XYZ file of C-alpha atoms in Angstrom:
584
model
C 2.651 15.420 -4.756
C 2.913 13.441 -7.988
C -0.012 11.297 -6.914
C -2.334 14.281 -7.232
C -1.683 14.394 -10.986
C -3.408 11.052 -11.435
C -6.934 10.939 -12.789
C -9.520 9.752 -10.313
C -9.885 6.487 -12.271
C -6.156 5.842 -11.974
C -6.183 6.674 -8.273
C -9.382 4.830 -7.306
C -9.764 2.341 -10.156
C -9.186 -0.664 -7.893
C -12.246 0.331 -5.834
C -14.491 1.464 -8.703
C -13.784 -1.596 -10.868
C -15.544 -4.167 -8.590
C -18.693 -2.005 -8.799
C -18.378 -1.421 -12.551
C -21.554 -3.372 -13.407
C -23.608 -1.156 -11.109
C -22.318 1.972 -12.829
C -22.845 0.433 -16.299
C -26.484 -0.466 -15.601
C -26.957 2.955 -14.061
C -25.771 4.551 -17.314
C -27.985 2.220 -19.383
C -31.002 3.184 -17.275
C -30.048 6.812 -17.627
C -29.884 6.506 -21.442
C -33.324 4.887 -21.505
C -34.570 7.723 -19.341
C -33.119 10.210 -21.825
C -34.938 8.539 -24.697
C -38.193 8.647 -22.744
C -37.607 12.281 -21.733
C -37.657 13.348 -25.385
C -41.099 11.877 -25.952
C -43.043 14.682 -24.151
C -41.165 17.322 -26.201
C -42.068 15.649 -29.469
C -45.657 15.105 -28.341
C -45.951 18.741 -27.284
C -44.736 19.831 -30.706
C -47.246 17.553 -32.424
C -50.110 18.802 -30.256
C -49.277 22.494 -30.786
C -48.887 21.957 -34.514
C -52.232 20.172 -34.672
C -53.919 23.010 -32.796
C -52.350 25.619 -35.103
C -53.542 23.656 -38.107
C -57.096 23.892 -36.757
C -57.574 20.461 -35.210
C -60.574 20.589 -32.838
C -61.239 16.903 -32.191
C -59.872 16.072 -28.730
C -59.820 12.377 -29.670
C -57.157 13.124 -32.255
C -54.959 14.791 -29.646
C -55.547 12.268 -26.850
C -53.007 9.653 -28.125
C -50.271 12.287 -28.069
C -51.237 13.265 -24.510
C -51.146 9.651 -23.365
C -47.828 9.061 -25.117
C -46.367 12.183 -23.451
C -47.580 10.951 -20.048
C -46.121 7.496 -20.663
C -42.808 9.026 -21.723
C -42.702 11.158 -18.585
C -43.569 8.232 -16.270
C -40.954 5.982 -17.877
C -38.403 8.794 -17.726
C -39.002 9.140 -13.954
C -38.809 5.357 -13.431
C -35.578 4.947 -15.382
C -34.080 8.046 -13.771
C -34.834 6.779 -10.252
C -33.535 3.314 -11.134
C -30.342 4.871 -12.496
C -29.871 6.940 -9.341
C -30.485 3.926 -7.085
C -27.971 1.775 -8.980
C -25.294 4.475 -9.014
C -25.729 5.215 -5.299
C -25.493 1.528 -4.413
C -22.289 1.226 -6.452
C -20.895 4.439 -4.953
C -21.571 3.513 -1.340
C -19.923 0.152 -1.969
C -16.928 1.950 -3.512
C -16.598 4.380 -0.598
C -16.934 1.521 1.888
C -14.024 -0.232 0.214
C -11.960 2.974 0.242
C -12.594 3.560 3.956
C -11.808 -0.053 4.847
C -8.601 0.127 2.808
C -7.610 3.351 4.575
C -8.284 1.881 8.037
C -6.362 -1.252 7.079
C -3.500 0.919 5.835
C -3.303 2.799 9.116
C -2.767 -0.499 10.922
C 0.440 -1.065 8.975
C 2.046 2.364 8.827
C 4.634 3.357 11.445
C 3.491 5.459 14.395
C 5.458 8.367 12.981
C 2.746 8.705 10.357
C 0.259 9.688 13.066
C 2.684 12.147 14.590
C 3.095 13.863 11.222
C -0.675 13.971 10.633
C -2.888 15.519 13.279
C -6.190 13.929 14.294
C -7.961 16.760 12.469
C -6.143 15.898 9.219
C -6.833 12.183 9.613
C -10.527 12.834 10.297
C -10.711 15.076 7.241
C -9.193 12.380 5.011
C -11.274 9.491 6.351
C -14.624 11.255 6.772
C -14.922 14.596 4.994
C -12.913 13.894 1.859
C -14.485 10.484 1.224
C -17.957 11.854 1.970
C -17.389 14.623 -0.555
C -16.825 11.999 -3.278
C -20.320 10.538 -2.809
C -22.415 13.144 -4.658
C -19.858 13.264 -7.455
C -19.477 9.519 -8.026
C -23.156 8.750 -7.469
C -24.398 11.331 -9.954
C -21.518 11.850 -12.348
C -21.670 8.656 -14.398
C -25.429 8.483 -15.043
C -26.270 12.177 -15.007
C -23.426 13.376 -17.200
C -24.331 10.616 -19.674
C -27.967 11.674 -19.636
C -27.274 15.396 -19.734
C -24.953 15.016 -22.715
C -27.222 12.634 -24.613
C -30.307 14.839 -24.243
C -28.916 17.858 -26.175
C -27.133 15.546 -28.627
C -30.380 13.730 -29.366
C -32.238 17.039 -29.663
C -29.592 18.429 -32.028
C -29.763 15.319 -34.203
C -33.512 15.769 -34.469
C -33.088 19.507 -35.160
C -30.677 18.762 -38.006
C -33.275 16.374 -39.395
C -35.845 19.175 -39.290
C -33.629 22.055 -40.530
C -29.836 22.161 -40.431
C -29.784 25.975 -40.429
C -31.918 26.223 -37.292
C -29.865 23.513 -35.621
C -26.710 25.591 -36.046
C -28.479 28.809 -35.027
C -29.644 27.176 -31.772
C -25.975 26.677 -30.838
C -24.840 30.307 -31.307
C -25.051 31.302 -27.607
C -23.279 28.174 -26.345
C -19.651 29.183 -27.137
C -20.166 32.503 -25.345
C -21.680 30.766 -22.324
C -18.927 28.147 -22.199
C -16.235 30.828 -22.508
C -17.675 32.647 -19.502
C -17.860 29.335 -17.614
C -14.175 28.707 -18.309
C -13.468 32.001 -16.581
C -14.900 30.455 -13.415
C -12.543 27.500 -13.784
C -9.387 29.612 -14.093
C -6.948 28.454 -11.412
C -9.510 26.026 -9.970
C -7.003 23.260 -9.186
C -4.764 25.619 -7.206
C -7.735 27.150 -5.377
C -9.122 23.742 -4.474
C -5.743 22.661 -3.138
C -5.741 25.786 -1.001
C -9.268 24.984 0.165
C -8.108 21.551 1.332
C -5.190 23.101 3.220
C -7.362 25.703 4.929
C -10.062 23.167 5.802
C -7.507 20.820 7.347
C -6.020 23.698 9.308
C -9.463 24.670 10.604
C -10.303 21.068 11.563
C -6.981 20.649 13.348
C -7.383 23.931 15.215
C -10.967 23.057 16.141
C -9.931 19.663 17.536
C -7.150 21.373 19.477
C -9.567 24.025 20.745
C -12.126 21.465 21.954
C -9.409 19.267 23.465
C -7.891 22.218 25.304
C -11.156 23.859 26.383
C -10.341 23.174 30.043
C -7.077 25.120 29.776
C -8.762 27.875 27.781
C -11.402 28.322 30.467
C -8.837 28.102 33.253
C -6.911 31.017 31.767
C -10.048 32.929 30.831
C -9.428 32.621 27.101
C -12.675 33.044 25.169
C -13.070 31.878 21.584
C -12.462 35.429 20.399
C -9.294 35.852 22.438
C -7.918 32.433 21.494
C -6.143 33.943 18.515
C -5.136 30.727 16.761
C -8.719 29.506 16.564
C -10.041 32.936 15.580
C -7.463 33.300 12.816
C -8.277 29.860 11.391
C -12.000 30.644 11.263
C -11.420 34.055 9.671
C -8.972 32.646 7.139
C -11.480 29.969 6.143
C -14.303 32.481 5.722
C -12.141 34.989 3.838
C -10.946 32.313 1.420
C -14.457 31.340 0.349
C -15.617 34.955 0.117
C -12.635 35.869 -2.088
C -13.075 32.797 -4.259
C -16.750 33.598 -4.764
C -15.892 37.231 -5.533
C -13.429 36.131 -8.234
C -15.903 33.822 -9.979
C -19.360 35.314 -9.492
C -19.165 37.668 -12.517
C -18.235 34.819 -14.847
C -20.850 32.530 -13.303
C -23.606 35.149 -13.518
C -22.670 35.926 -17.130
C -22.689 32.272 -18.117
C -26.058 31.636 -16.467
C -27.488 34.756 -18.137
C -26.245 34.007 -21.668
C -26.738 30.253 -22.071
C -30.534 30.119 -21.518
C -31.109 32.768 -24.234
C -31.175 30.264 -27.080
C -34.581 31.543 -28.205
C -33.019 34.975 -28.737
C -31.468 33.570 -31.920
C -33.963 30.836 -32.764
C -37.048 33.108 -32.804
C -35.862 35.911 -35.145
C -34.109 33.612 -37.624
C -36.943 31.075 -37.511
C -39.500 33.829 -38.157
C -37.439 35.098 -41.087
C -37.164 31.635 -42.647
C -40.881 31.002 -42.092
C -41.900 34.288 -43.737
C -39.675 33.513 -46.719
C -41.293 30.113 -47.016
C -38.144 28.052 -46.376
C -39.346 26.770 -42.970
C -42.733 25.186 -42.377
C -44.906 26.156 -39.395
C -44.905 22.618 -37.882
C -41.087 22.469 -38.091
C -40.759 25.978 -36.614
C -42.963 25.078 -33.656
C -41.082 21.814 -33.043
C -37.708 23.599 -33.254
C -38.759 26.247 -30.709
C -39.918 23.588 -28.228
C -36.880 21.348 -28.666
C -34.425 24.267 -28.489
C -35.667 24.949 -24.958
C -34.528 21.439 -23.993
C -30.891 21.940 -25.023
C -29.645 24.329 -22.349
C -30.802 22.854 -19.041
C -28.919 19.547 -19.399
C -25.837 21.363 -20.708
C -25.848 23.617 -17.643
C -25.938 20.481 -15.494
C -22.889 19.145 -17.368
C -21.130 22.476 -16.861
C -21.754 22.199 -13.126
C -19.773 18.942 -13.141
C -16.655 20.472 -14.674
C -15.320 21.612 -11.311
C -16.332 18.268 -9.803
C -13.850 16.505 -12.080
C -11.036 18.634 -10.691
C -12.308 18.139 -7.138
C -12.568 14.393 -7.551
C -9.078 14.179 -9.021
C -7.624 16.122 -6.085
C -9.547 14.117 -3.477
C -8.644 10.829 -5.143
C -4.990 11.905 -5.178
C -5.144 12.668 -1.464
C -6.749 9.285 -0.724
C -4.163 7.585 -2.909
C -1.328 9.299 -1.032
C -2.688 7.759 2.182
C -3.034 4.305 0.627
C 0.503 4.509 -0.798
C 2.126 5.644 2.472
C 5.201 3.554 3.433
C 4.386 0.568 5.627
C 6.242 -1.406 8.227
C 7.155 -4.414 6.090
C 6.775 -7.617 8.060
C 6.648 -11.299 7.006
C 3.572 -13.470 7.505
C 5.235 -16.725 8.555
C 5.976 -16.788 12.287
C 9.590 -17.189 13.410
C 10.777 -19.900 15.771
C 12.403 -17.944 18.577
C 15.036 -19.557 20.755
C 13.888 -17.443 23.722
C 12.596 -13.919 24.390
C 15.915 -12.210 25.045
C 15.855 -8.651 23.727
C 19.069 -7.226 22.333
C 19.535 -3.675 21.114
C 22.601 -3.565 18.881
C 23.926 -0.139 17.862
C 20.349 1.121 17.466
C 19.974 4.420 15.681
C 16.766 6.218 14.885
C 15.559 9.415 13.303
C 12.075 10.761 12.716
C 11.070 12.386 9.454
C 12.993 15.490 10.447
C 16.314 13.900 9.375
C 17.564 14.557 12.894
C 18.910 11.473 14.625
C 17.521 11.050 18.150
C 19.175 7.751 19.105
C 22.903 7.359 18.533
C 24.047 3.749 18.874
C 22.060 2.189 21.736
C 23.392 -1.157 23.030
C 21.908 -3.187 25.892
C 20.253 -6.558 26.543
C 17.062 -7.471 28.370
C 17.186 -10.979 29.808
C 13.894 -12.923 30.059
C 12.235 -12.716 33.479
C 14.150 -9.598 34.547
C 13.203 -6.000 35.235
C 14.956 -3.347 33.174
C 14.403 0.366 33.778
C 15.111 3.260 31.432
C 15.798 6.576 33.147
C 16.990 9.945 31.929
C 16.027 13.543 31.499
C 12.923 14.485 29.517
C 13.512 14.153 25.777
C 16.503 11.847 26.152
C 14.897 9.094 24.018
C 13.475 6.673 26.592
C 9.973 6.435 25.100
C 11.429 6.174 21.599
C 13.423 3.109 22.642
C 10.333 1.536 24.228
C 8.226 2.122 21.105
C 10.940 0.735 18.846
C 10.967 -2.448 20.916
C 7.162 -2.619 20.667
C 7.469 -2.395 16.879
C 5.922 1.049 16.427
C 8.746 2.086 14.104
C 11.659 0.510 12.284
C 15.135 1.441 13.439
C 17.090 3.494 10.916
C 20.367 1.889 11.949
C 21.483 -1.182 13.881
C 18.970 -3.814 14.966
C 16.638 -4.901 17.744
C 16.704 -8.670 18.111
C 14.218 -10.943 19.842
C 15.571 -14.398 20.577
C 18.399 -13.653 18.154
C 15.990 -12.716 15.322
C 15.758 -9.161 13.989
C 12.283 -7.877 14.980
C 11.841 -6.655 11.397
C 11.680 -10.337 10.440
C 9.073 -11.129 13.102
C 5.417 -10.883 11.963
C 3.460 -8.039 13.550
C 0.892 -10.445 15.005
C 3.595 -12.573 16.621
C 5.366 -9.550 18.117
C 2.042 -8.154 19.346
C 1.298 -11.406 21.167
C 4.649 -11.263 22.940
C 4.709 -7.571 23.860
C 2.211 -5.495 25.863
C 2.763 -1.736 25.876
C 1.227 0.712 28.368
C 1.975 4.416 27.911
C 1.520 7.291 30.341
C -1.314 8.589 28.147
C -3.616 5.645 28.721
C -6.249 5.677 25.996
C -9.597 4.065 26.757
C -12.383 3.541 24.263
C -15.835 5.037 24.764
C -17.202 1.771 26.106
C -17.702 0.097 29.468
C -14.831 -0.556 31.848
C -15.453 -4.270 31.404
C -15.034 -4.128 27.636
C -11.954 -1.904 27.864
C -10.228 -4.474 30.081
C -11.510 -7.379 27.964
C -9.806 -5.829 24.937
C -6.577 -7.386 26.196
C -8.168 -10.800 25.642
C -11.450 -10.748 23.687
C -12.209 -14.335 24.781
C -12.049 -13.549 28.510
C -15.157 -14.160 30.593
C -16.696 -11.528 32.874
C -15.260 -13.379 35.864
C -11.760 -13.344 34.375
C -12.069 -9.614 33.683
C -13.055 -8.919 37.285
C -10.305 -11.145 38.652
C -7.732 -9.275 36.576
C -9.117 -5.944 37.792
C -8.705 -7.133 41.384
C -5.162 -8.247 40.683
C -4.418 -4.862 39.112
C -5.772 -3.057 42.162
C -8.701 -1.325 40.491
C -11.646 -3.473 41.540
C -12.494 -1.303 44.562
C -12.915 1.998 42.749
C -14.736 0.293 39.852
C -17.402 -1.120 42.166
C -17.956 2.328 43.660
C -18.964 3.692 40.246
C -22.710 3.991 39.451
C -22.802 0.997 37.093
C -19.676 -0.770 38.308
C -17.921 -2.650 35.530
C -20.645 -1.582 33.100
C -19.862 2.113 33.607
C -19.151 3.955 30.358
C -15.740 5.645 30.539
C -16.572 8.374 28.012
C -14.522 9.576 25.070
C -10.846 8.677 25.613
C -11.801 7.647 29.158
C -12.653 11.226 30.062
C -15.138 10.203 32.788
C -12.281 8.772 34.857
C -9.277 10.378 36.517
C -5.805 9.989 35.020
C -4.793 7.496 37.706
C -7.950 5.438 37.207
C -7.384 5.303 33.455
C -3.825 4.111 34.015
C -4.902 1.341 36.354
C -7.496 0.082 33.883
C -4.912 0.272 31.081
C -2.524 -1.822 33.157
C -5.287 -4.378 33.826
C -5.959 -4.483 30.077
C -2.275 -5.065 29.318
C -2.031 -7.784 31.937
C -5.144 -9.450 30.525
C -3.143 -9.876 27.327
C -0.774 -12.173 29.248
C 2.162 -11.118 27.105
C 5.671 -12.345 27.846
C 7.241 -8.873 27.621
C 5.583 -5.902 29.326
C 6.567 -2.298 28.635
C 5.364 0.359 31.078
C 6.120 3.839 29.752
C 5.681 5.959 32.887
C 2.439 4.068 33.406
C 2.018 5.411 36.948
C 2.746 9.042 36.045
C -0.741 10.336 36.948
C -1.136 8.379 40.167
C -0.782 9.939 43.600
C 1.596 8.411 46.152
C -1.030 6.115 47.674
C -2.388 4.845 44.356
C 1.103 4.492 42.928
C 1.988 2.167 45.805
C -1.122 0.104 45.046
C -0.258 0.001 41.350
C 3.365 -0.942 41.999
C 2.272 -3.767 44.289
C -0.216 -5.020 41.700
C 2.377 -4.830 38.931
C 4.832 -6.743 41.103
C 2.352 -9.606 41.446
C 1.307 -9.657 37.822
C 4.779 -9.680 36.245
C 6.035 -12.771 38.029
C 8.014 -14.784 35.500
C 7.655 -12.090 32.819
C 10.086 -9.607 31.301
C 9.455 -6.018 32.342
C 10.791 -2.838 30.736
C 9.765 0.213 32.709
C 10.253 3.923 32.163
C 9.817 5.679 35.486
C 9.785 9.335 36.454
C 10.104 8.419 40.147
C 13.447 6.676 40.615
C 12.335 5.321 43.982
C 10.068 2.859 42.151
C 12.866 1.150 40.217
C 15.638 0.775 42.805
C 15.159 -3.024 42.778
C 15.416 -3.326 38.972
C 17.889 -5.898 37.674
C 19.331 -3.345 35.262
C 18.899 0.428 35.058
C 19.892 2.066 31.778
C 20.641 5.786 31.962
C 19.821 7.552 28.678
C 21.343 10.969 27.984
C 20.627 12.823 24.724
C 20.048 9.633 22.750
C 23.061 7.767 24.133
C 23.644 5.391 27.032
C 25.430 7.195 29.841
C 25.705 4.114 32.039
C 23.842 0.987 33.071
C 23.777 -1.285 36.085
C 22.030 -1.679 39.413
C 20.855 1.206 41.558
C 23.870 0.999 43.893
C 26.311 0.642 41.016
C 24.948 3.749 39.287
C 25.000 5.802 42.479
C 28.684 5.065 42.683
C 29.706 5.332 39.038
C 27.199 7.599 37.190
C 27.160 11.313 37.942
C 23.925 11.956 36.006
C 22.115 9.213 37.934
C 23.388 10.604 41.260
C 22.008 14.050 40.345
C 18.675 12.581 39.292
C 18.470 10.527 42.486
C 19.289 13.532 44.642
C 16.631 15.621 42.888
C 14.144 12.792 43.271
C 14.826 12.496 46.989
C 14.616 16.248 47.477
C 11.235 16.359 45.743
C 9.988 13.477 47.877
C 11.149 15.220 51.071
C 9.426 18.462 50.071
C 6.189 16.623 49.363
C 6.368 14.793 52.686
C 7.040 18.071 54.512
C 4.070 19.683 52.782
C 1.825 16.879 53.980
């Protein structure tokens, strides 16, 4: 929370600084545009004065007309140049911020993504950064210009008549006071806006992702209360915020443009008394009209400063999130033996889920983790894969603590396949090739054959060039798993972790997948989490996990004899298999 108290320059200075020259030249161009923008005002005053004084020769007025036109043209040119420079600098800044955020996400523990929903992450990466663009791109040059214009006009007014200069400012304090009423509690309201927007995004993502379930249970958008409440809360918030500020805003916009309400009567009085000349009075009236518009533009940026500070604080909190600290220099490993030594782990809930896990995985063997749902099997697998750091004990690879092994080195050695097999919205060929970007098309197809998915791929409309859709949605769960396994095998890692990787396969396809896995893991180390115990009876070591502790470990026959929990699980597994066979 402390990060949000930083100014936006403190929070994003490292990204703005490389583009500083672009912003500086944008401001310089803006200042030149301001100077040029004053020329038409002065020319207009000269022309009107000349006409009042009885000038009838158009040739005498023509130079002022041409000078006014030149001032306007130059003002437009410098203004556009300023905008172009500031936008170029801003887009470069936002590109750097997004790249830094993506890079950061590659180094944070997986728990970070469990604590932040996809809706929240999308809001931070896309919406929040996008919302900085109009502020950064326009703030530096336009605030400079919009402040310099009235300042320059006031300087000129003081040169003409100091009394009228002060009189032209009378309405400004009233207008600014009303504007400050709009800003009352802005920081707190904007924080609440961020919270509500994130909640709506998260609920929307959940609603779209669960649309199949919603339709299956005949739940319309109106009856899906969580989604309806989020939409109504979002709408009510903005309506209430607008209701609280509209009186102040309307008052400010009504008062500030009335500068002539003071300039005209006092100017007329001074003119009639002979203390103000007609040419000066005309020039003052024209220039006074140019004070308010730029000041209103500056006023409009006051809330943007608070917004930018809040957004920058949110971005900074992402960039400062704790990382998995790993060295760069690769370790020389004696072998690939995995040893879990008194491993303890807790998520951010301060509730320990693993309580002293001890077992070894010998290279070239098959180790299975079994246990009831929620016992900690997947947590152990992800700790081995380096998704988190243990909070107690150690996981050692070849005698070296995995926290001392570079992420790249560990990634080369370990391939992880979960039950929720994620595929990218690309072709099947490219999804498999992701395991080895240098693989040829022939190698991809050979791996698919070895993984037992070549047949169904060739039956698809475009074969290996078939797009799988978002998250692989165009394929069945079993098909996604088989492609994910082929992708993992393409990696040719030494250690393979299958986290219930055949969970969505039917009996026939599971047999095909198990046979393919058996061929592909020859000479490799396999750690498998299986929901069907019949698939791991030949494992070299079966570790029974119960409520975050090891209940027993050994071979299938050993556990049947010595582990009551395993016997119950095996009996339930056999009963389920018998019921399925009877149903068929």
